Phi, psi and omega in degrees: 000131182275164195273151179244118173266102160322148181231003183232145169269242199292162194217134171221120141239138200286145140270124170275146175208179166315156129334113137295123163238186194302122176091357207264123148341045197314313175341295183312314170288328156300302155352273203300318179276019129285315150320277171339316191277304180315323161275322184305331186267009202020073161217153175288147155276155188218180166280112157106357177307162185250068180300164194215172187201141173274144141341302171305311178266009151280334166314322187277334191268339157291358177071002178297076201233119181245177171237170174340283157344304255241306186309311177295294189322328177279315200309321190297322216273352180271322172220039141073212187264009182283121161307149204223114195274115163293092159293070202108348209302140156262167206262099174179142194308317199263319188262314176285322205281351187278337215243281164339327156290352150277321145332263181324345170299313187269341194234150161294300178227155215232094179249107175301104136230150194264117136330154178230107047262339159259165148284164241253337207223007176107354173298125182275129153275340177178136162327153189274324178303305178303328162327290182282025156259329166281336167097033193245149179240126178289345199276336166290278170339135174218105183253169192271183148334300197287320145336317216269316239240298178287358165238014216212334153079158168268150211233067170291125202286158199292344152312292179236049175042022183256166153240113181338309214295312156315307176313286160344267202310304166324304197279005175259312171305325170301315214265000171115298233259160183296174177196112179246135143243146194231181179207140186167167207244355181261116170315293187305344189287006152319303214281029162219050181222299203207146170242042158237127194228145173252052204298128186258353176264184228256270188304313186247058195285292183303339143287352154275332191287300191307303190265019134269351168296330161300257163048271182120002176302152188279321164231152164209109172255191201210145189306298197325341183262354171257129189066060152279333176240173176289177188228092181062034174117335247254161147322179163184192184205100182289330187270316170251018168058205169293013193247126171106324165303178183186148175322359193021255175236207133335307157239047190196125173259137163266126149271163190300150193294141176303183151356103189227015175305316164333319206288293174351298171297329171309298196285311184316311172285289202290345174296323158315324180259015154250325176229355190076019196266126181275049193272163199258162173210131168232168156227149177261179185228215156322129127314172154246063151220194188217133200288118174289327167306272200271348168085359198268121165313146153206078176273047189303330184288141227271344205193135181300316179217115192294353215186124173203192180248157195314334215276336163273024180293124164129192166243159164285141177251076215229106164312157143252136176288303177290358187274281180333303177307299203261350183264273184303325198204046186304291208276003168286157163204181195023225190331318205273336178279327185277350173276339199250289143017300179274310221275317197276346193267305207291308215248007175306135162328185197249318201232114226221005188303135181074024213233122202277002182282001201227343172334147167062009128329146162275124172286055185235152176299116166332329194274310197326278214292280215299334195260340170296312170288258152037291191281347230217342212236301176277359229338075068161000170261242183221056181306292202100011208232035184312015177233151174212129184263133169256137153253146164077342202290347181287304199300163176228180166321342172264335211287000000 
């Protein structure tokens, strides 16, 4: 047989399957409508192919769902009848303001702060340029309404035209409750408003919890700490709370999936026990990367991936071809550069951090990279396609 040299690496396809609902035997369907697309489509499973599941329709299939209500009820059973300093919150329609309408729900009054000039994940309340034409320092300064509004004027965000700060202040007032909103980037600047504080952001959840607790506040949670157990029934997230949520319907959020390693694990055996093939799985979320244009990170989720199977534990461990191509095997070219090349790959150390042949490699978590493509592959409509098969991504240039 003459050798066959592959000509294509990584491969990402979205997969369709059912509508998933609350109870539906998600493994099985995932399993089986990847197998379905691998014959209809005639391509193969291989050892290390990657399936993948968006988050969302595991949640859904777990029935994870709270309501409004369910939300009030924890925030009262958590700070009583005391103002509730809001903290960090990002600015968006589908994940906070739904959550923030259950807060206000749960409290008499409600004091919103925002940071400025962004939010934790790049949403702008106003240019940095305009900042700075004010003479204002974000890292200090703590402006009011009426400050933020007479120097700064209203401010729609540039995707979906709303302005937060109203969006906000509204959906606290529909709900019957007071609403002061300030602004500022120092956490303890809360603590001369209300000393209950509900700090909402994602990434730096556990160092705002520290220094307000240094501080002196008297309560303090974190969205991660609303709805961990259930509420009358409610969904819930033991590890992430409210982090992570999404609209639903009007009074009701899908939370981020409970505990799902099982699930992981199910499908890696029936894809084993249908083809012998050994591939890894995970499920995603959020990418981690960031829009140049609107400036928005866009991890809002507390983590890319709650769940995966061991073989996606790590970092890449990767050479560069052009470090290599200009450095090490300048004066070789064609056969003999490409032999020499794949040999250097085949024999790389086990551990290459620091090693100048590996610069400009991505230092990223395997589930980061893999899930970022994944969410960029379904992307966020009305694809159909919440399952995505990775092919190749393990192989290299020697294989």
């Amino acid at each position: 047989m003459e050798n066959y040299e592959r000509k294509i690496g990584t491969v990402s396809r979205g997969i369709r399957c059912p509508i998933i609902r609350e109870g539906d035997d998600l493994a099985k369907i995932v399993a089986d409508s990847v197998l379905e697309a691998s014959q209809n489509e005639g391509f193969s499973l291989n050892d290390k192919d990657v399936i993948s599941v968006t988050e969302s329709i595991v949640a859904r299939s777990q029935g994870n769902y709270a309501s409004i209500d369910s939300i009030a009820t924890d925030v009262k059973n958590k700070f009583g009848s005391n103002t509730v300093g809001v903290i960090f919150p990002i600015l968006s329609r589908n994940r906070f303001a739904i959550c923030l309408k259950g807060i206000a729900r749960g409290a008499k009054k409600v004091v919103i702060m925002l940071s400025y000039p962004s939010d934790e994940v790049g949403n702008q309340l106003v240019s940095i340029d305009k900042i700075d034409e004010a003479g204002v320092n974000p890292y200090s300064d703590v402006l009011t309404l009426e400050k933020y509004r007479e120097l700064f004027g209203e401010n729609k965000h540039e995707f979906t035209g709303v302005d937060y700060v109203d969006y906000y202040c509204d959906i606290v007032k529909g709900e019957g409750a007071e609403v002061e909103i300030v602004f500022a980037n120092q956490a303890k600047a809360i603590l001369n408003y209300t000393d209950c504080v509900l700090n909402c952001d994602i990434h730096t959840r556990a160092r705002t919890k520290r220094i307000l607790k240094t501080a002196g506040a008297k309560i303090v949670y974190g969205l991660d700490e609303i709805l961990t157990e259930s509420v009358d029934g409610s969904g819930y997230n033991e590890k992430y709370g409210l982090l992570g949520s999404n609209k639903s319907t009007e009074d009701k959020i899908k939370l981020f999936p409970r505990e799902c390693k099982d699930l992981v694990l199910d499908i890696q055996k029936r894809i084993n026990d249908a083809t012998g093939k050994n591939v890894e799985v995970m499920v995603y979320g959020d990418g981690a990367f960031k829009d140049p244009q609107g400036k928005i990170w866009e991890l809002a989720d507390p983590v890319v991936s709650p769940a995966y199977t061991d073989g996606l534990i790590g970092t890449p461990n990767e050479l560069k071809l052009k470090y290599l191509a200009d450095n090490d095997f300048k004066d070789l070219s064609g056969e003999e550069l490409k032999k020499a090349i794949s040999d250097s790959i085949r024999h790389k150390d086990e551990n290459l951090v620091g090693k100048m042949a590996s610069q400009g490699t991505t230092p990223r978590q395997l589930t980061d990279l893999i899930g970022s493509l994944c969410d960029l592959t379904s992307g966020s409509g009305d694809k159909g396609t919440p399952i995505v098969l990775v092919q190749g991504y393990f192989d290299n240039y020697a294989n």
